[in-house]
Short mmCIF file of C-alpha atoms and ligand atoms in Angstrom, two decimals:
data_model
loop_
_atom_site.label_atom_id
_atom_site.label_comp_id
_atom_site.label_asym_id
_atom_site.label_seq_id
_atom_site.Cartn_x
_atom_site.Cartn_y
_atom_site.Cartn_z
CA UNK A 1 -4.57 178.69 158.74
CA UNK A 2 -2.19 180.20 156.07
CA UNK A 3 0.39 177.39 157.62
CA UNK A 4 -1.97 174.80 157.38
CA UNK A 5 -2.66 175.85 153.74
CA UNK A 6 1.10 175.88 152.86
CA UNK A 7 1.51 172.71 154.02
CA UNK A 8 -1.99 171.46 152.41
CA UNK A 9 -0.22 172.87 148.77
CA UNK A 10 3.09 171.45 149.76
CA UNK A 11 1.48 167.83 150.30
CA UNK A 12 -0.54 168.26 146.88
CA UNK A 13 2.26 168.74 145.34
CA UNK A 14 3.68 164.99 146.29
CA UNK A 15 0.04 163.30 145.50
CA UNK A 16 1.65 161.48 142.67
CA UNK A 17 3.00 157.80 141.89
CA UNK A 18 6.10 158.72 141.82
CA UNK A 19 6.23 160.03 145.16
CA UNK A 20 8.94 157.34 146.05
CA UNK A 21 11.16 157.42 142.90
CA UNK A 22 11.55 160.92 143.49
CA UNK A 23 13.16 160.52 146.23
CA UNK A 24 17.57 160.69 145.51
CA UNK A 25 18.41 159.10 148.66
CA UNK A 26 17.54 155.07 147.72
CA UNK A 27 16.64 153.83 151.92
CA UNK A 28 19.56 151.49 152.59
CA UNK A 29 18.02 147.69 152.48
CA UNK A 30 18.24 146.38 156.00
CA UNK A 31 17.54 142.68 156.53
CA UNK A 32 13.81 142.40 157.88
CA UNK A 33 13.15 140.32 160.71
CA UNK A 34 10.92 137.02 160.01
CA UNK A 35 7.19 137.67 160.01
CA UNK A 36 5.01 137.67 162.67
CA UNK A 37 1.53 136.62 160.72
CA UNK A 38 0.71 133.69 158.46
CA UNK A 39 -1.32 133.87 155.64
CA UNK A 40 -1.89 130.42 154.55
CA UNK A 41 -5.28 130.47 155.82
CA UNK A 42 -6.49 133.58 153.88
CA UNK A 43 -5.11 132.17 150.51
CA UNK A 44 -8.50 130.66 149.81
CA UNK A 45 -10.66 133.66 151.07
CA UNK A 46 -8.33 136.08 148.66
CA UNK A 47 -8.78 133.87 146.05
CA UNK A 48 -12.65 134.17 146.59
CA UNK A 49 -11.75 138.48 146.94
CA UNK A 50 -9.96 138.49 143.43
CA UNK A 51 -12.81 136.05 141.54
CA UNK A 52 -15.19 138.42 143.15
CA UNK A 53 -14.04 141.73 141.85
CA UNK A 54 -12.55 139.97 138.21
CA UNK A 55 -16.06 139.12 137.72
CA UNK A 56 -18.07 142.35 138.83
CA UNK A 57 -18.36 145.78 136.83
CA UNK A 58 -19.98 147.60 139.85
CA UNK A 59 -17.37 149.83 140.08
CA UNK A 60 -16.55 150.80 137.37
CA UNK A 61 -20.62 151.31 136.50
CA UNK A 62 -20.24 153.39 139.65
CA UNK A 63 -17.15 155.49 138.44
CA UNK A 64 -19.32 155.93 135.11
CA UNK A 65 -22.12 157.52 137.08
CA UNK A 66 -19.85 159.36 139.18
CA UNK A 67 -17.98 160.84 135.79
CA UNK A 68 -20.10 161.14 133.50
CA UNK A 69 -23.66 161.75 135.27
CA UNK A 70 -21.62 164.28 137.77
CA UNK A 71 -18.16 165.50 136.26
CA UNK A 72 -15.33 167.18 137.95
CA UNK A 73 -15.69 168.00 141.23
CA UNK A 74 -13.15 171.23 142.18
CA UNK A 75 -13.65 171.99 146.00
CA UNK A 76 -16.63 174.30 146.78
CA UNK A 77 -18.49 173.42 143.30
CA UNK A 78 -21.75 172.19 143.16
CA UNK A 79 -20.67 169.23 141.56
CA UNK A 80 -18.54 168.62 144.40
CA UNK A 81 -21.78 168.25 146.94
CA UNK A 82 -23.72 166.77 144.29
CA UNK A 83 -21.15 163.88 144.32
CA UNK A 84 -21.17 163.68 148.45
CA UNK A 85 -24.71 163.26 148.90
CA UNK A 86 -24.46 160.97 146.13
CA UNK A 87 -22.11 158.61 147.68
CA UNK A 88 -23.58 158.86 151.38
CA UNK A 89 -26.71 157.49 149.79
CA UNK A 90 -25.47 154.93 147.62
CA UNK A 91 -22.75 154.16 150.75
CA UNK A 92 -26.28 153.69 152.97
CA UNK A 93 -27.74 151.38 149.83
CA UNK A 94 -24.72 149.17 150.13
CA UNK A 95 -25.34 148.47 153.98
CA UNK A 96 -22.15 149.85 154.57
CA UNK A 97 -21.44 150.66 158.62
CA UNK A 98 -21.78 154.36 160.17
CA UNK A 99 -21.84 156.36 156.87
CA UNK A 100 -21.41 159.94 157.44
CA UNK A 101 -20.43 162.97 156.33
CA UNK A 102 -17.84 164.97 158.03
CA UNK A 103 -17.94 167.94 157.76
CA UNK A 104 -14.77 170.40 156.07
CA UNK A 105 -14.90 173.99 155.19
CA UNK A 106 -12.81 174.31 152.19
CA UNK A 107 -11.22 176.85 149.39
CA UNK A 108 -13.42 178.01 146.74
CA UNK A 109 -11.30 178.74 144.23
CA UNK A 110 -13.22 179.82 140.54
CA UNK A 111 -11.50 180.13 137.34
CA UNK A 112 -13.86 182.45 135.36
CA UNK A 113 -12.74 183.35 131.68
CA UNK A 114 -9.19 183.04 130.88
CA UNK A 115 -6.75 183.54 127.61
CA UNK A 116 -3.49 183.56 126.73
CA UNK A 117 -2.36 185.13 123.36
CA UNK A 118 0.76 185.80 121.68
CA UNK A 119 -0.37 189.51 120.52
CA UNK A 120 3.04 190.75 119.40
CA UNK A 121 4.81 190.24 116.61
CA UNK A 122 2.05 188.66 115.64
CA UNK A 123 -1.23 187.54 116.81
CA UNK A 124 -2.08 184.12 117.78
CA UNK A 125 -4.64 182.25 120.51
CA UNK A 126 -1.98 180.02 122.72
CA UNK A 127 -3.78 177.12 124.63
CA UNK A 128 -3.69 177.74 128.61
CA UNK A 129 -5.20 176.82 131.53
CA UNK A 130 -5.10 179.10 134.49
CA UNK A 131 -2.93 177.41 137.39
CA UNK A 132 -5.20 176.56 140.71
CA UNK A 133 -5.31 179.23 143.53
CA UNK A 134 -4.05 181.31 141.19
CA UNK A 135 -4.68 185.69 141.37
CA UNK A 136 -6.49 187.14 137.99
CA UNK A 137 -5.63 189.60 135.88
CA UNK A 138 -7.05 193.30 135.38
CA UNK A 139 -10.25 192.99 133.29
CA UNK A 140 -8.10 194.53 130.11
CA UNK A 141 -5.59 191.52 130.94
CA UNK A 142 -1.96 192.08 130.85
CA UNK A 143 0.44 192.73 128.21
CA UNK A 144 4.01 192.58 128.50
CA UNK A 145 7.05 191.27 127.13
CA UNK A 146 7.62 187.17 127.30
CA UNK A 147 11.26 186.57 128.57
CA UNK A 148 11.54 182.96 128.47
CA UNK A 149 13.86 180.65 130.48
CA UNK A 150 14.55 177.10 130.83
CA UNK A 151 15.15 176.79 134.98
CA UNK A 152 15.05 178.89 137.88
CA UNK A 153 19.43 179.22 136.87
CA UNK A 154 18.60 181.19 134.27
CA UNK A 155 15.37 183.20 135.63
CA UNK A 156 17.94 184.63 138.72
CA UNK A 157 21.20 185.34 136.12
CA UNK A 158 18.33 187.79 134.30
CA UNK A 159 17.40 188.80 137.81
CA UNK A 160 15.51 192.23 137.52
CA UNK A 161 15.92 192.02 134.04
CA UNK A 162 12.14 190.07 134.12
CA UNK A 163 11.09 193.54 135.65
CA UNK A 164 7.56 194.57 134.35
CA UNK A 165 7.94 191.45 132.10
CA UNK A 166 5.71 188.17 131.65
CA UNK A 167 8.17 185.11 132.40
CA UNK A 168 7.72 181.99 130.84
CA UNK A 169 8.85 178.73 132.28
CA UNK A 170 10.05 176.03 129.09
CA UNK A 171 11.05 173.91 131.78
CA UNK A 172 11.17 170.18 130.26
CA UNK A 173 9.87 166.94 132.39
CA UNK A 174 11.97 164.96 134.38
CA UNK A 175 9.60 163.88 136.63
CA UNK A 176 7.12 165.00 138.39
CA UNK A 177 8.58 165.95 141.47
CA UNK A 178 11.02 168.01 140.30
CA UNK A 179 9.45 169.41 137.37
CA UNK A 180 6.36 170.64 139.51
CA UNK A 181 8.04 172.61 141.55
CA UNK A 182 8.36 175.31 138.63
CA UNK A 183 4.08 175.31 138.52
CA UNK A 184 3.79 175.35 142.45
CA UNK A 185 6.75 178.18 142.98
CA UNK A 186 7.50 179.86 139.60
CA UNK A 187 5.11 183.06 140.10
CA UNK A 188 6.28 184.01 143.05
CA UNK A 189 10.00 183.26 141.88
CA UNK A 190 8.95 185.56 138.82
CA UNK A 191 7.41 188.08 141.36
CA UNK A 192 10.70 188.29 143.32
CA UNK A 193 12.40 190.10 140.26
CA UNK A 194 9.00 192.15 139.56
CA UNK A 195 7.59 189.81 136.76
CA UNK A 196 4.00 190.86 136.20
CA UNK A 197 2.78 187.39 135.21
CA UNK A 198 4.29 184.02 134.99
CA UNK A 199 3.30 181.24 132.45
CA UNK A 200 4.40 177.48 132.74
CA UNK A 201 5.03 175.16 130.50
CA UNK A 202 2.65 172.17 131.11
CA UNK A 203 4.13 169.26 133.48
CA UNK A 204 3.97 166.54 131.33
CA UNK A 205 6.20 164.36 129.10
CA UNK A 206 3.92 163.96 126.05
CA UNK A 207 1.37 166.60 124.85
CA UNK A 208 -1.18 167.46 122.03
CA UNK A 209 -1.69 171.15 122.43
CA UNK A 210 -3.10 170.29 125.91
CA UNK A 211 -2.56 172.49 129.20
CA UNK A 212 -2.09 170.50 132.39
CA UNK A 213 -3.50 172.79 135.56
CA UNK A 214 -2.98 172.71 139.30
CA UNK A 215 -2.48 174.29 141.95
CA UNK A 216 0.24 176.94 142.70
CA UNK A 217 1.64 177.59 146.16
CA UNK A 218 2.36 181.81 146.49
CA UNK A 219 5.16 182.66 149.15
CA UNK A 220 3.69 185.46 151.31
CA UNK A 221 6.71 187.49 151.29
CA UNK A 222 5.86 188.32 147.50
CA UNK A 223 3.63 189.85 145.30
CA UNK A 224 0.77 187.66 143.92
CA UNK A 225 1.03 187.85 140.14
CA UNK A 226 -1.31 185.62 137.99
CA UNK A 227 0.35 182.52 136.58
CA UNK A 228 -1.39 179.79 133.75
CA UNK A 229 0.14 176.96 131.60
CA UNK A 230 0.61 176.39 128.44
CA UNK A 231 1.27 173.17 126.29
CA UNK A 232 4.49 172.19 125.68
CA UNK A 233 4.12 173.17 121.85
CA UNK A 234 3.54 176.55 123.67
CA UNK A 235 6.14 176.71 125.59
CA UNK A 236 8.45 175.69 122.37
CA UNK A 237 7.31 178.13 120.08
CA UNK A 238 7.70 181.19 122.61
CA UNK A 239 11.20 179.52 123.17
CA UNK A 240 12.51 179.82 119.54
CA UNK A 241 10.83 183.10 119.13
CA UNK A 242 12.59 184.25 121.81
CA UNK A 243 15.88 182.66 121.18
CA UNK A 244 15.68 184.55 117.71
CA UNK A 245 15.56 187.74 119.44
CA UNK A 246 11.68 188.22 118.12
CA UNK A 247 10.55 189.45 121.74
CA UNK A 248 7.36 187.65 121.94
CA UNK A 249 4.86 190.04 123.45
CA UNK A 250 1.70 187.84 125.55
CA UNK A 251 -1.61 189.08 126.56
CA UNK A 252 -2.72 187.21 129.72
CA UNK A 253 -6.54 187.47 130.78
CA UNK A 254 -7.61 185.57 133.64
CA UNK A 255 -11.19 186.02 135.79
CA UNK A 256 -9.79 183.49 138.67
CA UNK A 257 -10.58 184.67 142.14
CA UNK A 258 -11.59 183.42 145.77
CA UNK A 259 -15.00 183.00 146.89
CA UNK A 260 -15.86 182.49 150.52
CA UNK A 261 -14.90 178.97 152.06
CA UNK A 262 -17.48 176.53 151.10
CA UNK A 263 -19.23 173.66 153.03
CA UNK A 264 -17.72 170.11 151.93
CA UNK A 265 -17.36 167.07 153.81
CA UNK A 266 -15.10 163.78 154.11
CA UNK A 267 -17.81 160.81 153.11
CA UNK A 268 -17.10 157.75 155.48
CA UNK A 269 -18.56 154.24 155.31
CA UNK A 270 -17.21 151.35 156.98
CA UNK A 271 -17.83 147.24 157.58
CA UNK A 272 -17.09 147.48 160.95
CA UNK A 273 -14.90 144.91 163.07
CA UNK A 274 -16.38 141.89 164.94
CA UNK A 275 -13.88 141.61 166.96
CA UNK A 276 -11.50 144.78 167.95
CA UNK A 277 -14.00 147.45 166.63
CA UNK A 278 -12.00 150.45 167.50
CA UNK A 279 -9.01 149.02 165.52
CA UNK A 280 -9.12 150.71 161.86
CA UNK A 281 -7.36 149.70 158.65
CA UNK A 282 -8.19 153.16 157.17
CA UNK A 283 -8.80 153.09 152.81
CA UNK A 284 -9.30 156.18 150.31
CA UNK A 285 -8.68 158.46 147.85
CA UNK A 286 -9.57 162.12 147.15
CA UNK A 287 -13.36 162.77 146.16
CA UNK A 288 -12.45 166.45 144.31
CA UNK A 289 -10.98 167.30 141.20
CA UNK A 290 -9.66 169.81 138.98
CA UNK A 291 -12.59 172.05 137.00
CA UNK A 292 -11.73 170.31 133.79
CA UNK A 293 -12.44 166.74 132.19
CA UNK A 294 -13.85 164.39 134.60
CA UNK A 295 -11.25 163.57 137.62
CA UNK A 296 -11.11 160.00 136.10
CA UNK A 297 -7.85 159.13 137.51
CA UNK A 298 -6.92 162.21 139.95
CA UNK A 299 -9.02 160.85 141.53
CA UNK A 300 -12.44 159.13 140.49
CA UNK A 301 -10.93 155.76 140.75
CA UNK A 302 -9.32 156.33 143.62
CA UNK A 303 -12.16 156.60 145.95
CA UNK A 304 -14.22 154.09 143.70
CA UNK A 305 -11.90 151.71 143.88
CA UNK A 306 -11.65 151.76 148.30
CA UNK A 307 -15.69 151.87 148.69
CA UNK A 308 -16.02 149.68 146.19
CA UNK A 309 -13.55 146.84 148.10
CA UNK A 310 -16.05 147.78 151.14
CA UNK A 311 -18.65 147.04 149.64
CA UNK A 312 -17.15 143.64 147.51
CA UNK A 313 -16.26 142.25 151.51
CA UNK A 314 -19.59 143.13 152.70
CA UNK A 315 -21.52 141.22 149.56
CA UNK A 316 -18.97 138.23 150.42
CA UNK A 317 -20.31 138.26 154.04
CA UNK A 318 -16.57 139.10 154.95
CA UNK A 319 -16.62 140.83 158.07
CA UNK A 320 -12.59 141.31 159.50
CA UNK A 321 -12.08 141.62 163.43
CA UNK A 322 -10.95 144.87 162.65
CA UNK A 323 -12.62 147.67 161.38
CA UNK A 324 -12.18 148.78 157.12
CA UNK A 325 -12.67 152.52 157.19
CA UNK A 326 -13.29 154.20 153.21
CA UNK A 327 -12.72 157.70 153.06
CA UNK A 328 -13.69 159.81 150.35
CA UNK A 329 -11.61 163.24 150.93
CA UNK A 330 -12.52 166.59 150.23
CA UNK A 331 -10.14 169.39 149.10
CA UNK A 332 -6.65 167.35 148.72
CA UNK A 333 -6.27 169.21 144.70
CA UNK A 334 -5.80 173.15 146.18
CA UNK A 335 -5.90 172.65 150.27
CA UNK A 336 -5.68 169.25 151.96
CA UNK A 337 -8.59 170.48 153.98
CA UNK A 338 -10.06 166.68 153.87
CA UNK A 339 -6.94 165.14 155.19
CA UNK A 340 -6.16 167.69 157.91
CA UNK A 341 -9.54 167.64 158.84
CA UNK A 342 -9.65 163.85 158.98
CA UNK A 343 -6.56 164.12 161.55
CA UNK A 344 -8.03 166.55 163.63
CA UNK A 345 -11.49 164.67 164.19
CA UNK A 346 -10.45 160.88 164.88
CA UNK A 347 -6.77 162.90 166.61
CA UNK A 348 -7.72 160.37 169.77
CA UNK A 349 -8.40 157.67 167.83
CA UNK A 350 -5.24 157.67 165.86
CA UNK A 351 -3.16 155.19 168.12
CA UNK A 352 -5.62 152.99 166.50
CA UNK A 353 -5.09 153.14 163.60
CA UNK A 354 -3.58 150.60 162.69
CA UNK A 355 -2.63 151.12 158.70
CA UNK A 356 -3.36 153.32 156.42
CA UNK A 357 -3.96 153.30 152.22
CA UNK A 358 -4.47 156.22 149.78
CA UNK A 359 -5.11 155.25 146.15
CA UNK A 360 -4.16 158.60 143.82
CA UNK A 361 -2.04 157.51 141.36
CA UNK A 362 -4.19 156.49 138.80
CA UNK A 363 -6.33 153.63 138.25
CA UNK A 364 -4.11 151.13 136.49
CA UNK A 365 -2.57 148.22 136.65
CA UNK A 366 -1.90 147.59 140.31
CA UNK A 367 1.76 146.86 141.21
CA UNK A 368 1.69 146.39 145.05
CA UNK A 369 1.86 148.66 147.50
CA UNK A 370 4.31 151.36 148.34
CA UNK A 371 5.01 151.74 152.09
CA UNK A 372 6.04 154.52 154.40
CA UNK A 373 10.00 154.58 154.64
CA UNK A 374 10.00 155.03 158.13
CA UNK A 375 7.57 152.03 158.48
CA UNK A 376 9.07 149.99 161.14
CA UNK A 377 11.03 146.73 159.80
CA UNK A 378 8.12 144.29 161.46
CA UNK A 379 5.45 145.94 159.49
CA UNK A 380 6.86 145.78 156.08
CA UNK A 381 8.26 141.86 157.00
CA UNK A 382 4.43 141.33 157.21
CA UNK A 383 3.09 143.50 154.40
CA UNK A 384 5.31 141.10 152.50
CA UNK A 385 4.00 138.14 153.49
CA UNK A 386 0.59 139.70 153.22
CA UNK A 387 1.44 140.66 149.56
CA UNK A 388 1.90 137.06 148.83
CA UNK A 389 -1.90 136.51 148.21
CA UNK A 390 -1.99 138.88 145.35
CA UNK A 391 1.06 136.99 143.72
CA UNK A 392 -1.28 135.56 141.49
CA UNK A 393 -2.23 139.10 139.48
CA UNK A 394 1.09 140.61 139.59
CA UNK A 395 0.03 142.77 143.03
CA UNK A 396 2.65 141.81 145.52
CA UNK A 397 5.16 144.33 145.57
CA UNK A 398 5.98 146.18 148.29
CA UNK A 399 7.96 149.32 147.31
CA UNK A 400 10.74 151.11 149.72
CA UNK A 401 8.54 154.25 149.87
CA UNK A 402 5.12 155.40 149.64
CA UNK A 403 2.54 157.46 151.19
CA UNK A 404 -0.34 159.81 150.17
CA UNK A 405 -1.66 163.45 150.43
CA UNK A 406 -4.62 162.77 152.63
CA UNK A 407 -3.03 160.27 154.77
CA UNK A 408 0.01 162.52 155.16
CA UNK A 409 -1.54 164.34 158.28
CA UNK A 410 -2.01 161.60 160.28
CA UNK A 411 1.36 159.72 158.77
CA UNK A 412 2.70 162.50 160.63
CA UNK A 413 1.24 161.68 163.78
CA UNK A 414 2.63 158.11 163.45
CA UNK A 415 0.33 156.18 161.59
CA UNK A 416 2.14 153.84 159.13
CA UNK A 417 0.42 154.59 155.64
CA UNK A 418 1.23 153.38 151.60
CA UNK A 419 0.19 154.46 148.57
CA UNK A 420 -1.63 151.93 146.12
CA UNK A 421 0.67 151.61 143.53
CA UNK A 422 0.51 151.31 139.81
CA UNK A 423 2.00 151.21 136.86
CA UNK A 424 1.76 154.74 135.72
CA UNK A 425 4.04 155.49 133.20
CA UNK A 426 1.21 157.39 131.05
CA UNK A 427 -0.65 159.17 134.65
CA UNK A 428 1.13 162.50 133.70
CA UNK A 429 0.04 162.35 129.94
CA UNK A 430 -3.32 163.64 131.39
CA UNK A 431 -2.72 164.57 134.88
CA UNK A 432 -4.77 168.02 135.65
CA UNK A 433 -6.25 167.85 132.09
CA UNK A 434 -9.48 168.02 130.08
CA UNK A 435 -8.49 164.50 128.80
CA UNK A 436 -8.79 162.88 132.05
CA UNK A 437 -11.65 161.36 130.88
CA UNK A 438 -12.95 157.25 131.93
CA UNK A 439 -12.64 156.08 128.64
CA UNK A 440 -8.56 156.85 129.75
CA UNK A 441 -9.55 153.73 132.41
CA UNK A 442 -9.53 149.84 131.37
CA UNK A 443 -12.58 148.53 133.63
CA UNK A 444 -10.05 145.29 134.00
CA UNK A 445 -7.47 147.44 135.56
CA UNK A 446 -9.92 149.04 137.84
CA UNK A 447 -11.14 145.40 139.06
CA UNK A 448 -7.09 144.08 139.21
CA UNK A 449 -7.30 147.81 141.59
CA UNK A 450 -10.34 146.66 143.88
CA UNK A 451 -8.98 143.28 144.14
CA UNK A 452 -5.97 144.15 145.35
CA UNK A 453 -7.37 147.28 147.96
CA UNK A 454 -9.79 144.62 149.18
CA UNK A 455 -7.32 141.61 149.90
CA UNK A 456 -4.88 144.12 151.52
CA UNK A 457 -7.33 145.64 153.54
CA UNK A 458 -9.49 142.77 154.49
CA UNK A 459 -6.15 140.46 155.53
CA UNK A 460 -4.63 143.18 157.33
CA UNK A 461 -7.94 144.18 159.24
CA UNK A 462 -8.22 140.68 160.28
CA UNK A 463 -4.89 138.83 160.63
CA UNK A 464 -3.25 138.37 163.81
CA UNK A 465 -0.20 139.66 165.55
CA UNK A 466 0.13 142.60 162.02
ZN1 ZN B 501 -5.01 163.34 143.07
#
């Protein structure tokens, strides 16, 4: 279990756009061999796909509802179950095929109270959010030194230096990949040396005094310590106070603890196949959130976006050979319960699986698809020609790498998976925050987003010789 949750964290930690950017090691371009499918005859039924969504604000009334009439939706909340037996119903009001629940025990991680103030040399409220999974404090909090450093270089040349001392993290962005690693890892790198506490600055490139959360992986060899982050304006001032020789002195409360595991459950609809049935084209997103703003993008639209091309196909009376599969995770934000779960219930099924998409990037402009790396050569000649259809709104890329957190389980087991790609150069500006909000989403994107789920999934799910 404590390896499954490792690797749960280590996944969440790659659930972002930039999943394939991150990567140094650019895949060298080999030349694909020539196509095995031909589109030409779905140009005119993805043309009647794209109309359908441009002209339709069901999901994004639906993503309104979901938002704003349930709210975030942290694993083992009520709001979480609120929002599953939500969807089943609505899923069973749209007709959809063999809706379910299925169901996951997962985390239930609760913030409580939490502060962070700069109480020495003088006294001021700093704004924070406690990181996910993260230990609390004493009920007094704790006070201690700040010793502030700028990488992990500098944190190990102090050493035990940090020793009964509250680290802080001014680590700037880079990207996310890289700069995450000092919110997933930093306490118990902080712990190592005896730290008491460890505070990070926010993983984001822009900020207004706002604290980005998520979740923090502890090594087990170490001492749990509490850890929280702080804006980047934070993170600055403690810097220059420090590099002035002021010795910042921080008072860190936190209530976060573990309740028992909680009941959730993967929601599943599908439009099954009239043809090869047990074939799946499997389409999702992650139905939790963090415990602050509305899990808007991360991952609201997501999920809204794969049920909703579902449900566009079935209003069309588009029924593939194959069977579309939407799957509304639980737990991918602190566990990856949902996805390993998923795996372990359809394991037998899996060689049937045929392709796999995971929208949690944001809901923005669609770009294309990003596929697996390792996808073999024929599969990405065809997604190519596939993308074709969605020339027409800018959709048709097909990016070297790609992937998701929920689909990562059974990507493991060989199923070729991609990420829904957008254009997410503003995702991290509210990633994990209370300003991850819908009015952050343009409706238009969100159809351009359904549009281009629904063609890929419908063509592939129905096209011979993928
Ligand atoms: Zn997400």
């Amino acid at each position: 279990m404590r390896h499954l949750q490792i690797l749960g964290l280590i996944s969440t930690l790659i659930c972002v756009p930039l999943f394939a950017s991150q990567n140094p090691t650019p895949p060298t371009p080999a030349p694909l061999p020539p196509p095995t499918v031909s589109v030409d005859k779905y140009r005119a039924t993805a043309g009647r796909i794209i109309g359908a969504a441009l002209v339709s604000n069901h999901a994004y009334s639906r993503l309104a509802y979901l938002t704003d009439n349930i709210g975030h939706r942290l694993s083992g909340s009520k709001n979480l179950e609120r929002a599953i037996a939500w969807a089943l119903a609505e899923m069973k009001r749209d007709g959809l095929d063999n809706v379910r629940g299925e169901k996951v025990m997962v985390p239930h991680w609760v913030r409580g109270e939490e502060s962070l103030e700069l109480s020495g040399p003088h006294s001021l409220k700093l704004s924070m959010l406690g990181l996910g999974n993260s230990v609390g404090t004493p009920a007094e909090g704790i006070t201690a030194e700040a010793v502030v450093v700028r990488n992990f270089a500098e944190l190990d040349a102090l050493g035990e230096k940090v020793r009964g001392k509250i680290v802080v993290y001014n680590v700037p962005f880079t990207n996310y990949g890289a700069t995450v690693q000092y919110r997933s890892n930093g306490a118990s790198r902080a712990a190592r040396y005896g730290a008491l506490a460890a505070i990070v600055r926010s993983v984001t490139p822009i900020s207004l005094q706002s604290p980005h959360t998520g979740a923090l992986n502890y090594d087990a060899e170490q001492t749990k310590i509490p850890a929280a982050a702080v804006s980047i304006e934070g993170a600055e001032l403690l810097q220059r106070m420090y590099d002035r020789g002021e010795r910042p002195t921080l008072r860190l409360k936190m209530e976060a603890k573990f309740l028992p595991d909680a009941e959730s459950a993967n929601v599943i609809g599908e439009l099954r196949g009239s043809e090869k049935p047990d074939e799946v084209v499997l389409i999702g997103g992650h139905f939790d959130s963090w415990d602050v703003g509305q899990g808007a993008h991360d991952d609201g639209g997501g999920v809204i976006m794969a049920w909703e091309a579902v449900r566009l196909l079935k209003e069309l009376g588009l029924r593939p050979r194959r069977t579309i599969r939407v799957v509304l995770y639980t737990n991918e934000e602190n566990g990856l319960r949902g996805g390993n779960a998923y795996r372990d219930a359809h394991r037998d099924q899996l060689a049937k699986h045929i392709f796999a998409i995971e929208s949690d990037s944001g809901t923005y402009r669609p770009e294309g698809l990003g596929l697996a790396a390792t996808a073999p050569p024929q599969v990405r000649s065809n997604l190519r020609e596939i993308a074709k259809l969605l020339t027409g709104i800018a959709a048709d890329g097909i990016a070297a790498s790609g992937g998701g957190a929920d689909i990562g389980p059974i990507m493991r087991e060989g199923v070729v998976g991609a990420s829904l790609d957008v254009e997410g150069s503003h995702y991290f500006d509210i990633h994990h925050t209370a300003s991850d909000t819908l009015d952050k989403i343009d409706p238009r994107d969100l159809q351009l987003c359904v549009a281009t789920m629904a063609v890929f999934a419908y063509t592939i799910a129905d096209i011979n010789n993928f």
